[in-house]
Amino acid sequence: MPRFADDGRVAGTEVRELLVPGPWTTPSAPFTSRVAFAAAHVVPHVGAENVPGAPAVVDWDTTLAYRHRLWEHGLGVADAMDTAQRGMGLDWAATQELVRRSAAEARTVGGRVACGAGTDQLDPAVVAGWEPGDTAALAAVTDAYREQVHVVQDAGAQVIVMASRALARVARSPEEYARVYDAVLAEADAPVILHWLGTMFDPALAGYWGTGEDVAAATDVFVDLVRAHQGRVDGVKVSLLDAAHEKDLRTRLAALDPAAGGPVRLYTGDDFNYPELVVGDGRAHSDALLGIFAAIYPAASTALGALDAGHPDRAHAILASTEALGRHVFAAPTYYYKTGIAFLSWLNGTQPAFQMVGGLQSGRSVAHLVALVRLADRAGLLLDPDLAARRTRAFLEANGAAA
């Protein structure tokens, strides 16, 4: 394997014998100590025109087979999320089909599935022309949310109310955010998950909740929204990569009046600090809705099994052994993390080619992906070392980096 200088030139090589996979287990019964979703990616047909700007052409058999792996490992599937390239290659037509197919497959195995409902069917060119505070634009955002909520509900999946680029464009104040979310949550026929996605994942969401860059004020708005609709909120997914903020928010959610609608879970979306947040401190913990769990599902499943068996130290050790890989996959620019998840999927033989819808396989450098191989190997997550070695060698040869 090559080693790269700072300027990108090959500066040496390393002969590496890949390790055997970790001692991973699959559960014989549903997990009870945590609720955990893995946010899954999509796999394209290798011969289709999945280039930037083209409609997504998804290999449904391979995409759904990946979800069955997650269910087999006891994880719920969070589908049609940013990991599935919402807003980065997966268009609304393909998203609707993904939601329907994934929900139908979940029913065949009794798997849990929750799907994202957003506003990305709105024409970006039209949204770009909106002025902040435009009441007609706010109504269009509300209607777009409603449409997607009904698609998810009609498919039989739980709704995840995603953050909206269009809403971030047009809403000026917390009150305008609240009016839109009030109307959207009124459509929910079962408790939803509210998703707060940080700008490291999507820069277009800057100033979400109408408080500018004031995260503390935004958190107050968010908690007020949850309190106002507590009976319609199963939990919140927070993706700010800030463990201290998440712990504080977790405490505030735990303090909500249970008589007002039941407890509200915090599903961590922190792909940097998930070991400490999921395992917790013996008094409090987060549940999980994580993109990294789609990449490390054998380890995540084994760790959840250890938690169920009353072995938090072992669970933490397992998850901590994957933390360096997670931080690398989600390194800045974080919104390209999907590329690393698809690359690891290809190395492990769960997709036929290293390709993504929208041509997003070009989102990471060769050096980044070579480092990913080393970290996945160290974590015991190259599940077929011989196959991973062959595919790594082919990747290096195709990219002019082979020894």
PDB file of C-alpha atoms in Angstrom, residues 65-344:
ATOM      1  CA  ALA A  65     -29.852  -6.521   0.408  1.00  0.00           C
ATOM      2  CA  TYR A  66     -27.698  -4.077   2.374  1.00  0.00           C
ATOM      3  CA  ARG A  67     -30.702  -3.153   4.497  1.00  0.00           C
ATOM      4  CA  HIS A  68     -31.346  -6.824   5.201  1.00  0.00           C
ATOM      5  CA  ARG A  69     -27.797  -7.068   6.573  1.00  0.00           C
ATOM      6  CA  LEU A  70     -28.582  -4.250   8.983  1.00  0.00           C
ATOM      7  CA  TRP A  71     -31.831  -5.868  10.113  1.00  0.00           C
ATOM      8  CA  GLU A  72     -30.059  -9.222  10.544  1.00  0.00           C
ATOM      9  CA  HIS A  73     -27.680  -7.468  12.927  1.00  0.00           C
ATOM     10  CA  GLY A  74     -30.559  -6.147  15.016  1.00  0.00           C
ATOM     11  CA  LEU A  75     -30.369  -2.562  13.791  1.00  0.00           C
ATOM     12  CA  GLY A  76     -33.220  -0.447  12.565  1.00  0.00           C
ATOM     13  CA  VAL A  77     -32.794   1.187   9.180  1.00  0.00           C
ATOM     14  CA  ALA A  78     -33.010   4.950   8.829  1.00  0.00           C
ATOM     15  CA  ASP A  79     -33.652   5.397   5.144  1.00  0.00           C
ATOM     16  CA  ALA A  80     -33.885   8.244   2.658  1.00  0.00           C
ATOM     17  CA  MET A  81     -31.612  10.314   4.903  1.00  0.00           C
ATOM     18  CA  ASP A  82     -28.514  12.315   4.023  1.00  0.00           C
ATOM     19  CA  THR A  83     -26.513   9.058   4.035  1.00  0.00           C
ATOM     20  CA  ALA A  84     -28.682   7.961   1.089  1.00  0.00           C
ATOM     21  CA  GLN A  85     -27.539  11.152  -0.671  1.00  0.00           C
ATOM     22  CA  ARG A  86     -30.632  13.282  -0.235  1.00  0.00           C
ATOM     23  CA  GLY A  87     -29.762  16.537  -1.937  1.00  0.00           C
ATOM     24  CA  MET A  88     -26.511  15.041  -3.265  1.00  0.00           C
ATOM     25  CA  GLY A  89     -27.615  12.733  -6.075  1.00  0.00           C
ATOM     26  CA  LEU A  90     -30.802  11.034  -4.881  1.00  0.00           C
ATOM     27  CA  ASP A  91     -33.732  12.874  -6.449  1.00  0.00           C
ATOM     28  CA  TRP A  92     -37.311  12.879  -5.154  1.00  0.00           C
ATOM     29  CA  ALA A  93     -38.576  10.291  -7.638  1.00  0.00           C
ATOM     30  CA  ALA A  94     -35.934   7.765  -6.542  1.00  0.00           C
ATOM     31  CA  THR A  95     -36.449   8.734  -2.899  1.00  0.00           C
ATOM     32  CA  GLN A  96     -40.146   7.867  -3.031  1.00  0.00           C
ATOM     33  CA  GLU A  97     -39.370   4.477  -4.507  1.00  0.00           C
ATOM     34  CA  LEU A  98     -36.676   3.882  -1.898  1.00  0.00           C
ATOM     35  CA  VAL A  99     -39.108   4.662   0.923  1.00  0.00           C
ATOM     36  CA  ARG A 100     -41.762   2.307  -0.445  1.00  0.00           C
ATOM     37  CA  ARG A 101     -39.370  -0.522  -1.203  1.00  0.00           C
ATOM     38  CA  SER A 102     -37.491  -0.285   2.083  1.00  0.00           C
ATOM     39  CA  ALA A 103     -40.699  -0.208   4.130  1.00  0.00           C
ATOM     40  CA  ALA A 104     -42.067  -3.213   2.228  1.00  0.00           C
ATOM     41  CA  GLU A 105     -38.845  -5.180   2.795  1.00  0.00           C
ATOM     42  CA  ALA A 106     -38.876  -4.302   6.494  1.00  0.00           C
ATOM     43  CA  ARG A 107     -42.302  -5.890   6.850  1.00  0.00           C
ATOM     44  CA  THR A 108     -41.021  -9.184   5.463  1.00  0.00           C
ATOM     45  CA  VAL A 109     -38.571  -9.579   8.349  1.00  0.00           C
ATOM     46  CA  GLY A 110     -40.191  -7.535  11.098  1.00  0.00           C
ATOM     47  CA  GLY A 111     -37.436  -4.943  10.794  1.00  0.00           C
ATOM     48  CA  ARG A 112     -37.739  -1.396  12.036  1.00  0.00           C
ATOM     49  CA  VAL A 113     -37.562   1.393   9.448  1.00  0.00           C
ATOM     50  CA  ALA A 114     -37.835   5.157   9.666  1.00  0.00           C
ATOM     51  CA  CYS A 115     -37.581   7.413   6.612  1.00  0.00           C
ATOM     52  CA  GLY A 116     -36.746  11.026   6.040  1.00  0.00           C
ATOM     53  CA  ALA A 117     -39.425  13.527   5.022  1.00  0.00           C
ATOM     54  CA  GLY A 118     -38.120  16.837   3.754  1.00  0.00           C
ATOM     55  CA  THR A 119     -38.774  19.393   1.037  1.00  0.00           C
ATOM     56  CA  ASP A 120     -36.263  18.471  -1.673  1.00  0.00           C
ATOM     57  CA  GLN A 121     -38.942  18.031  -4.352  1.00  0.00           C
ATOM     58  CA  LEU A 122     -38.982  21.846  -4.563  1.00  0.00           C
ATOM     59  CA  ASP A 123     -37.068  23.228  -7.550  1.00  0.00           C
ATOM     60  CA  PRO A 124     -33.733  24.618  -6.242  1.00  0.00           C
ATOM     61  CA  ALA A 125     -33.828  27.363  -8.868  1.00  0.00           C
ATOM     62  CA  VAL A 126     -37.222  28.523  -7.585  1.00  0.00           C
ATOM     63  CA  VAL A 127     -36.086  28.323  -3.963  1.00  0.00           C
ATOM     64  CA  ALA A 128     -33.007  30.419  -4.782  1.00  0.00           C
ATOM     65  CA  GLY A 129     -35.298  33.217  -5.960  1.00  0.00           C
ATOM     66  CA  TRP A 130     -37.350  33.372  -2.754  1.00  0.00           C
ATOM     67  CA  GLU A 131     -37.055  36.334  -0.429  1.00  0.00           C
ATOM     68  CA  PRO A 132     -36.866  35.727   3.323  1.00  0.00           C
ATOM     69  CA  GLY A 133     -40.269  35.986   4.942  1.00  0.00           C
ATOM     70  CA  ASP A 134     -42.238  35.344   1.739  1.00  0.00           C
ATOM     71  CA  THR A 135     -45.533  33.921   3.020  1.00  0.00           C
ATOM     72  CA  ALA A 136     -46.238  32.066  -0.244  1.00  0.00           C
ATOM     73  CA  ALA A 137     -42.802  30.447  -0.045  1.00  0.00           C
ATOM     74  CA  LEU A 138     -43.393  29.389   3.559  1.00  0.00           C
ATOM     75  CA  ALA A 139     -46.673  27.827   2.478  1.00  0.00           C
ATOM     76  CA  ALA A 140     -44.892  25.987  -0.345  1.00  0.00           C
ATOM     77  CA  VAL A 141     -42.353  24.603   2.132  1.00  0.00           C
ATOM     78  CA  THR A 142     -45.162  23.465   4.416  1.00  0.00           C
ATOM     79  CA  ASP A 143     -46.983  21.744   1.563  1.00  0.00           C
ATOM     80  CA  ALA A 144     -43.777  20.031   0.413  1.00  0.00           C
ATOM     81  CA  TYR A 145     -43.203  18.684   3.923  1.00  0.00           C
ATOM     82  CA  ARG A 146     -46.790  17.465   4.093  1.00  0.00           C
ATOM     83  CA  GLU A 147     -46.446  15.613   0.804  1.00  0.00           C
ATOM     84  CA  GLN A 148     -43.338  13.788   1.952  1.00  0.00           C
ATOM     85  CA  VAL A 149     -44.757  12.991   5.391  1.00  0.00           C
ATOM     86  CA  HIS A 150     -47.703  11.288   3.718  1.00  0.00           C
ATOM     87  CA  VAL A 151     -45.434   9.312   1.371  1.00  0.00           C
ATOM     88  CA  VAL A 152     -43.527   7.932   4.371  1.00  0.00           C
ATOM     89  CA  GLN A 153     -46.652   7.246   6.427  1.00  0.00           C
ATOM     90  CA  ASP A 154     -48.486   5.638   3.531  1.00  0.00           C
ATOM     91  CA  ALA A 155     -45.504   3.294   3.048  1.00  0.00           C
ATOM     92  CA  GLY A 156     -45.801   2.202   6.680  1.00  0.00           C
ATOM     93  CA  ALA A 157     -42.541   3.706   7.917  1.00  0.00           C
ATOM     94  CA  GLN A 158     -41.879   6.006  10.851  1.00  0.00           C
ATOM     95  CA  VAL A 159     -41.383   9.637   9.846  1.00  0.00           C
ATOM     96  CA  ILE A 160     -38.120  11.487  10.384  1.00  0.00           C
ATOM     97  CA  VAL A 161     -38.765  15.199   9.831  1.00  0.00           C
ATOM     98  CA  MET A 162     -35.558  16.344   8.179  1.00  0.00           C
ATOM     99  CA  ALA A 163     -34.114  19.833   8.227  1.00  0.00           C
ATOM    100  CA  SER A 164     -35.072  21.771   5.088  1.00  0.00           C
ATOM    101  CA  ARG A 165     -32.748  23.846   2.933  1.00  0.00           C
ATOM    102  CA  ALA A 166     -35.787  25.644   1.533  1.00  0.00           C
ATOM    103  CA  LEU A 167     -37.007  26.551   5.025  1.00  0.00           C
ATOM    104  CA  ALA A 168     -33.538  27.785   5.983  1.00  0.00           C
ATOM    105  CA  ARG A 169     -33.676  29.998   2.884  1.00  0.00           C
ATOM    106  CA  VAL A 170     -37.043  31.610   3.556  1.00  0.00           C
ATOM    107  CA  ALA A 171     -37.663  31.585   7.325  1.00  0.00           C
ATOM    108  CA  ARG A 172     -36.475  34.663   9.206  1.00  0.00           C
ATOM    109  CA  SER A 173     -37.419  33.930  12.791  1.00  0.00           C
ATOM    110  CA  PRO A 174     -38.102  31.150  15.291  1.00  0.00           C
ATOM    111  CA  GLU A 175     -41.801  31.966  14.964  1.00  0.00           C
ATOM    112  CA  GLU A 176     -41.761  31.213  11.232  1.00  0.00           C
ATOM    113  CA  TYR A 177     -39.991  27.901  11.850  1.00  0.00           C
ATOM    114  CA  ALA A 178     -42.558  27.086  14.530  1.00  0.00           C
ATOM    115  CA  ARG A 179     -45.513  27.798  12.222  1.00  0.00           C
ATOM    116  CA  VAL A 180     -44.156  25.439   9.574  1.00  0.00           C
ATOM    117  CA  TYR A 181     -43.335  22.663  12.029  1.00  0.00           C
ATOM    118  CA  ASP A 182     -46.692  23.076  13.796  1.00  0.00           C
ATOM    119  CA  ALA A 183     -48.465  22.451  10.492  1.00  0.00           C
ATOM    120  CA  VAL A 184     -46.231  19.535   9.546  1.00  0.00           C
ATOM    121  CA  LEU A 185     -46.505  17.762  12.888  1.00  0.00           C
ATOM    122  CA  ALA A 186     -50.270  18.101  12.747  1.00  0.00           C
ATOM    123  CA  GLU A 187     -50.105  15.647   9.806  1.00  0.00           C
ATOM    124  CA  ALA A 188     -48.292  12.959  11.793  1.00  0.00           C
ATOM    125  CA  ASP A 189     -50.304   9.825  12.526  1.00  0.00           C
ATOM    126  CA  ALA A 190     -47.615   8.414  14.855  1.00  0.00           C
ATOM    127  CA  PRO A 191     -44.725   9.917  16.844  1.00  0.00           C
ATOM    128  CA  VAL A 192     -41.940  11.245  14.630  1.00  0.00           C
ATOM    129  CA  ILE A 193     -38.228  11.856  14.950  1.00  0.00           C
ATOM    130  CA  LEU A 194     -37.122  15.474  14.554  1.00  0.00           C
ATOM    131  CA  HIS A 195     -33.755  15.929  12.864  1.00  0.00           C
ATOM    132  CA  TRP A 196     -31.422  18.853  13.535  1.00  0.00           C
ATOM    133  CA  LEU A 197     -28.563  18.673  11.048  1.00  0.00           C
ATOM    134  CA  GLY A 198     -25.509  20.880  11.484  1.00  0.00           C
ATOM    135  CA  THR A 199     -23.752  22.908   8.824  1.00  0.00           C
ATOM    136  CA  MET A 200     -20.789  20.522   8.774  1.00  0.00           C
ATOM    137  CA  PHE A 201     -23.198  18.068   7.110  1.00  0.00           C
ATOM    138  CA  ASP A 202     -25.010  20.670   4.982  1.00  0.00           C
ATOM    139  CA  PRO A 203     -23.775  24.278   4.793  1.00  0.00           C
ATOM    140  CA  ALA A 204     -27.137  25.349   3.321  1.00  0.00           C
ATOM    141  CA  LEU A 205     -28.688  24.856   6.777  1.00  0.00           C
ATOM    142  CA  ALA A 206     -26.838  27.778   8.358  1.00  0.00           C
ATOM    143  CA  GLY A 207     -28.950  29.682  10.874  1.00  0.00           C
ATOM    144  CA  TYR A 208     -31.500  26.901  11.272  1.00  0.00           C
ATOM    145  CA  TRP A 209     -34.237  27.640  13.845  1.00  0.00           C
ATOM    146  CA  GLY A 210     -33.984  31.363  13.095  1.00  0.00           C
ATOM    147  CA  THR A 211     -31.346  32.379  15.625  1.00  0.00           C
ATOM    148  CA  GLY A 212     -28.353  32.946  13.364  1.00  0.00           C
ATOM    149  CA  GLU A 213     -25.171  31.356  14.675  1.00  0.00           C
ATOM    150  CA  ASP A 214     -26.372  31.280  18.291  1.00  0.00           C
ATOM    151  CA  VAL A 215     -26.540  27.543  19.006  1.00  0.00           C
ATOM    152  CA  ALA A 216     -27.746  28.062  22.581  1.00  0.00           C
ATOM    153  CA  ALA A 217     -30.685  30.144  21.371  1.00  0.00           C
ATOM    154  CA  ALA A 218     -31.400  27.612  18.618  1.00  0.00           C
ATOM    155  CA  THR A 219     -31.474  24.874  21.239  1.00  0.00           C
ATOM    156  CA  ASP A 220     -34.065  26.800  23.228  1.00  0.00           C
ATOM    157  CA  VAL A 221     -36.246  27.082  20.113  1.00  0.00           C
ATOM    158  CA  PHE A 222     -35.795  23.370  19.428  1.00  0.00           C
ATOM    159  CA  VAL A 223     -36.729  22.336  22.972  1.00  0.00           C
ATOM    160  CA  ASP A 224     -39.774  24.620  22.883  1.00  0.00           C
ATOM    161  CA  LEU A 225     -40.873  22.930  19.650  1.00  0.00           C
ATOM    162  CA  VAL A 226     -40.523  19.485  21.227  1.00  0.00           C
ATOM    163  CA  ARG A 227     -42.399  20.588  24.333  1.00  0.00           C
ATOM    164  CA  ALA A 228     -45.246  21.986  22.252  1.00  0.00           C
ATOM    165  CA  HIS A 229     -45.663  18.675  20.390  1.00  0.00           C
ATOM    166  CA  GLN A 230     -44.372  16.171  22.924  1.00  0.00           C
ATOM    167  CA  GLY A 231     -47.104  13.644  22.225  1.00  0.00           C
ATOM    168  CA  ARG A 232     -46.149  13.589  18.543  1.00  0.00           C
ATOM    169  CA  VAL A 233     -42.367  13.311  19.046  1.00  0.00           C
ATOM    170  CA  ASP A 234     -40.711   9.938  19.637  1.00  0.00           C
ATOM    171  CA  GLY A 235     -37.276  11.492  19.729  1.00  0.00           C
ATOM    172  CA  VAL A 236     -34.816  13.914  18.226  1.00  0.00           C
ATOM    173  CA  LYS A 237     -31.740  13.228  16.145  1.00  0.00           C
ATOM    174  CA  VAL A 238     -29.017  15.795  16.670  1.00  0.00           C
ATOM    175  CA  SER A 239     -26.060  15.945  14.275  1.00  0.00           C
ATOM    176  CA  LEU A 240     -23.872  18.778  15.544  1.00  0.00           C
ATOM    177  CA  LEU A 241     -20.746  16.733  16.451  1.00  0.00           C
ATOM    178  CA  ASP A 242     -20.718  18.326  19.914  1.00  0.00           C
ATOM    179  CA  ALA A 243     -20.887  15.802  22.746  1.00  0.00           C
ATOM    180  CA  ALA A 244     -21.221  18.415  25.505  1.00  0.00           C
ATOM    181  CA  HIS A 245     -24.153  20.060  23.738  1.00  0.00           C
ATOM    182  CA  GLU A 246     -25.837  16.692  23.234  1.00  0.00           C
ATOM    183  CA  LYS A 247     -25.494  15.745  26.889  1.00  0.00           C
ATOM    184  CA  ASP A 248     -27.032  19.067  27.937  1.00  0.00           C
ATOM    185  CA  LEU A 249     -29.902  18.634  25.483  1.00  0.00           C
ATOM    186  CA  ARG A 250     -30.388  15.066  26.680  1.00  0.00           C
ATOM    187  CA  THR A 251     -30.782  16.367  30.226  1.00  0.00           C
ATOM    188  CA  ARG A 252     -33.327  18.965  29.105  1.00  0.00           C
ATOM    189  CA  LEU A 253     -35.377  16.365  27.245  1.00  0.00           C
ATOM    190  CA  ALA A 254     -35.330  14.054  30.256  1.00  0.00           C
ATOM    191  CA  ALA A 255     -36.747  16.900  32.360  1.00  0.00           C
ATOM    192  CA  LEU A 256     -39.845  17.303  30.158  1.00  0.00           C
ATOM    193  CA  ASP A 257     -43.122  16.478  31.883  1.00  0.00           C
ATOM    194  CA  PRO A 258     -43.862  12.805  30.986  1.00  0.00           C
ATOM    195  CA  ALA A 259     -47.558  13.457  31.473  1.00  0.00           C
ATOM    196  CA  ALA A 260     -47.441  15.857  28.516  1.00  0.00           C
ATOM    197  CA  GLY A 261     -46.826  13.072  26.035  1.00  0.00           C
ATOM    198  CA  GLY A 262     -44.270  10.565  27.223  1.00  0.00           C
ATOM    199  CA  PRO A 263     -40.468  10.533  27.183  1.00  0.00           C
ATOM    200  CA  VAL A 264     -38.531  11.939  24.232  1.00  0.00           C
ATOM    201  CA  ARG A 265     -35.457   9.992  23.142  1.00  0.00           C
ATOM    202  CA  LEU A 266     -32.244  11.591  22.000  1.00  0.00           C
ATOM    203  CA  TYR A 267     -30.941   9.680  18.997  1.00  0.00           C
ATOM    204  CA  THR A 268     -27.337  10.676  18.665  1.00  0.00           C
ATOM    205  CA  GLY A 269     -26.200  11.707  15.220  1.00  0.00           C
ATOM    206  CA  ASP A 270     -22.671  12.382  16.480  1.00  0.00           C
ATOM    207  CA  ASP A 271     -20.442  10.208  14.307  1.00  0.00           C
ATOM    208  CA  PHE A 272     -17.364  11.432  16.219  1.00  0.00           C
ATOM    209  CA  ASN A 273     -18.356  10.797  19.833  1.00  0.00           C
ATOM    210  CA  TYR A 274     -20.830   7.925  19.602  1.00  0.00           C
ATOM    211  CA  PRO A 275     -18.999   5.509  21.966  1.00  0.00           C
ATOM    212  CA  GLU A 276     -19.376   7.706  25.036  1.00  0.00           C
ATOM    213  CA  LEU A 277     -22.837   8.951  24.060  1.00  0.00           C
ATOM    214  CA  VAL A 278     -24.413   5.575  23.290  1.00  0.00           C
ATOM    215  CA  VAL A 279     -22.847   3.746  26.236  1.00  0.00           C
ATOM    216  CA  GLY A 280     -23.466   6.664  28.593  1.00  0.00           C
ATOM    217  CA  ASP A 281     -22.312   7.123  32.169  1.00  0.00           C
ATOM    218  CA  GLY A 282     -24.604   4.714  34.003  1.00  0.00           C
ATOM    219  CA  ARG A 283     -27.201   7.432  34.581  1.00  0.00           C
ATOM    220  CA  ALA A 284     -27.990   8.658  31.082  1.00  0.00           C
ATOM    221  CA  HIS A 285     -27.283   7.624  27.515  1.00  0.00           C
ATOM    222  CA  SER A 286     -28.272   8.425  23.957  1.00  0.00           C
ATOM    223  CA  ASP A 287     -29.963   6.078  21.555  1.00  0.00           C
ATOM    224  CA  ALA A 288     -28.526   6.055  18.039  1.00  0.00           C
ATOM    225  CA  LEU A 289     -29.360   7.094  14.507  1.00  0.00           C
ATOM    226  CA  LEU A 290     -25.990   7.096  12.834  1.00  0.00           C
ATOM    227  CA  GLY A 291     -24.494   6.962   9.376  1.00  0.00           C
ATOM    228  CA  ILE A 292     -21.357   5.363  10.797  1.00  0.00           C
ATOM    229  CA  PHE A 293     -23.452   2.424  12.070  1.00  0.00           C
ATOM    230  CA  ALA A 294     -24.152   1.541   8.426  1.00  0.00           C
ATOM    231  CA  ALA A 295     -20.400   1.120   7.940  1.00  0.00           C
ATOM    232  CA  ILE A 296     -19.539  -0.578  11.253  1.00  0.00           C
ATOM    233  CA  TYR A 297     -22.743  -2.600  11.688  1.00  0.00           C
ATOM    234  CA  PRO A 298     -20.998  -5.830  12.824  1.00  0.00           C
ATOM    235  CA  ALA A 299     -19.197  -3.973  15.620  1.00  0.00           C
ATOM    236  CA  ALA A 300     -22.231  -1.842  16.483  1.00  0.00           C
ATOM    237  CA  SER A 301     -24.403  -4.933  16.797  1.00  0.00           C
ATOM    238  CA  THR A 302     -21.860  -6.719  18.987  1.00  0.00           C
ATOM    239  CA  ALA A 303     -21.549  -3.654  21.231  1.00  0.00           C
ATOM    240  CA  LEU A 304     -25.323  -3.394  21.625  1.00  0.00           C
ATOM    241  CA  GLY A 305     -25.388  -7.054  22.553  1.00  0.00           C
ATOM    242  CA  ALA A 306     -22.814  -6.360  25.260  1.00  0.00           C
ATOM    243  CA  LEU A 307     -24.958  -3.526  26.615  1.00  0.00           C
ATOM    244  CA  ASP A 308     -27.978  -5.840  26.760  1.00  0.00           C
ATOM    245  CA  ALA A 309     -25.864  -8.378  28.635  1.00  0.00           C
ATOM    246  CA  GLY A 310     -24.861  -5.762  31.217  1.00  0.00           C
ATOM    247  CA  HIS A 311     -21.282  -5.222  30.029  1.00  0.00           C
ATOM    248  CA  PRO A 312     -20.973  -1.486  29.292  1.00  0.00           C
ATOM    249  CA  ASP A 313     -17.174  -1.507  29.490  1.00  0.00           C
ATOM    250  CA  ARG A 314     -16.964  -4.134  26.765  1.00  0.00           C
ATOM    251  CA  ALA A 315     -19.509  -2.240  24.674  1.00  0.00           C
ATOM    252  CA  HIS A 316     -17.484   0.945  25.005  1.00  0.00           C
ATOM    253  CA  ALA A 317     -14.253  -0.849  24.106  1.00  0.00           C
ATOM    254  CA  ILE A 318     -15.838  -2.260  20.942  1.00  0.00           C
ATOM    255  CA  LEU A 319     -17.246   1.072  19.803  1.00  0.00           C
ATOM    256  CA  ALA A 320     -14.058   2.907  20.768  1.00  0.00           C
ATOM    257  CA  SER A 321     -12.077   0.531  18.551  1.00  0.00           C
ATOM    258  CA  THR A 322     -14.025   1.954  15.585  1.00  0.00           C
ATOM    259  CA  GLU A 323     -13.845   5.610  16.611  1.00  0.00           C
ATOM    260  CA  ALA A 324     -10.743   6.493  14.587  1.00  0.00           C
ATOM    261  CA  LEU A 325     -12.417   5.027  11.498  1.00  0.00           C
ATOM    262  CA  GLY A 326     -15.585   7.013  12.189  1.00  0.00           C
ATOM    263  CA  ARG A 327     -13.687  10.272  12.641  1.00  0.00           C
ATOM    264  CA  HIS A 328     -11.824   9.661   9.393  1.00  0.00           C
ATOM    265  CA  VAL A 329     -14.954   8.808   7.391  1.00  0.00           C
ATOM    266  CA  PHE A 330     -16.661  11.950   8.722  1.00  0.00           C
ATOM    267  CA  ALA A 331     -13.659  14.263   8.475  1.00  0.00           C
ATOM    268  CA  ALA A 332     -14.134  17.670   6.860  1.00  0.00           C
ATOM    269  CA  PRO A 333     -15.658  18.280   4.420  1.00  0.00           C
ATOM    270  CA  THR A 334     -18.062  16.107   6.406  1.00  0.00           C
ATOM    271  CA  TYR A 335     -20.808  16.055   3.769  1.00  0.00           C
ATOM    272  CA  TYR A 336     -18.627  13.714   1.678  1.00  0.00           C
ATOM    273  CA  TYR A 337     -18.716  11.014   4.360  1.00  0.00           C
ATOM    274  CA  LYS A 338     -21.039   8.950   2.144  1.00  0.00           C
ATOM    275  CA  THR A 339     -18.096   8.243  -0.167  1.00  0.00           C
ATOM    276  CA  GLY A 340     -16.225   6.416   2.574  1.00  0.00           C
ATOM    277  CA  ILE A 341     -19.271   4.361   3.516  1.00  0.00           C
ATOM    278  CA  ALA A 342     -19.748   3.260  -0.105  1.00  0.00           C
ATOM    279  CA  PHE A 343     -16.029   2.492  -0.464  1.00  0.00           C
ATOM    280  CA  LEU A 344     -16.073   0.232   2.610  1.00  0.00           C
TER     281      LEU A 344
END
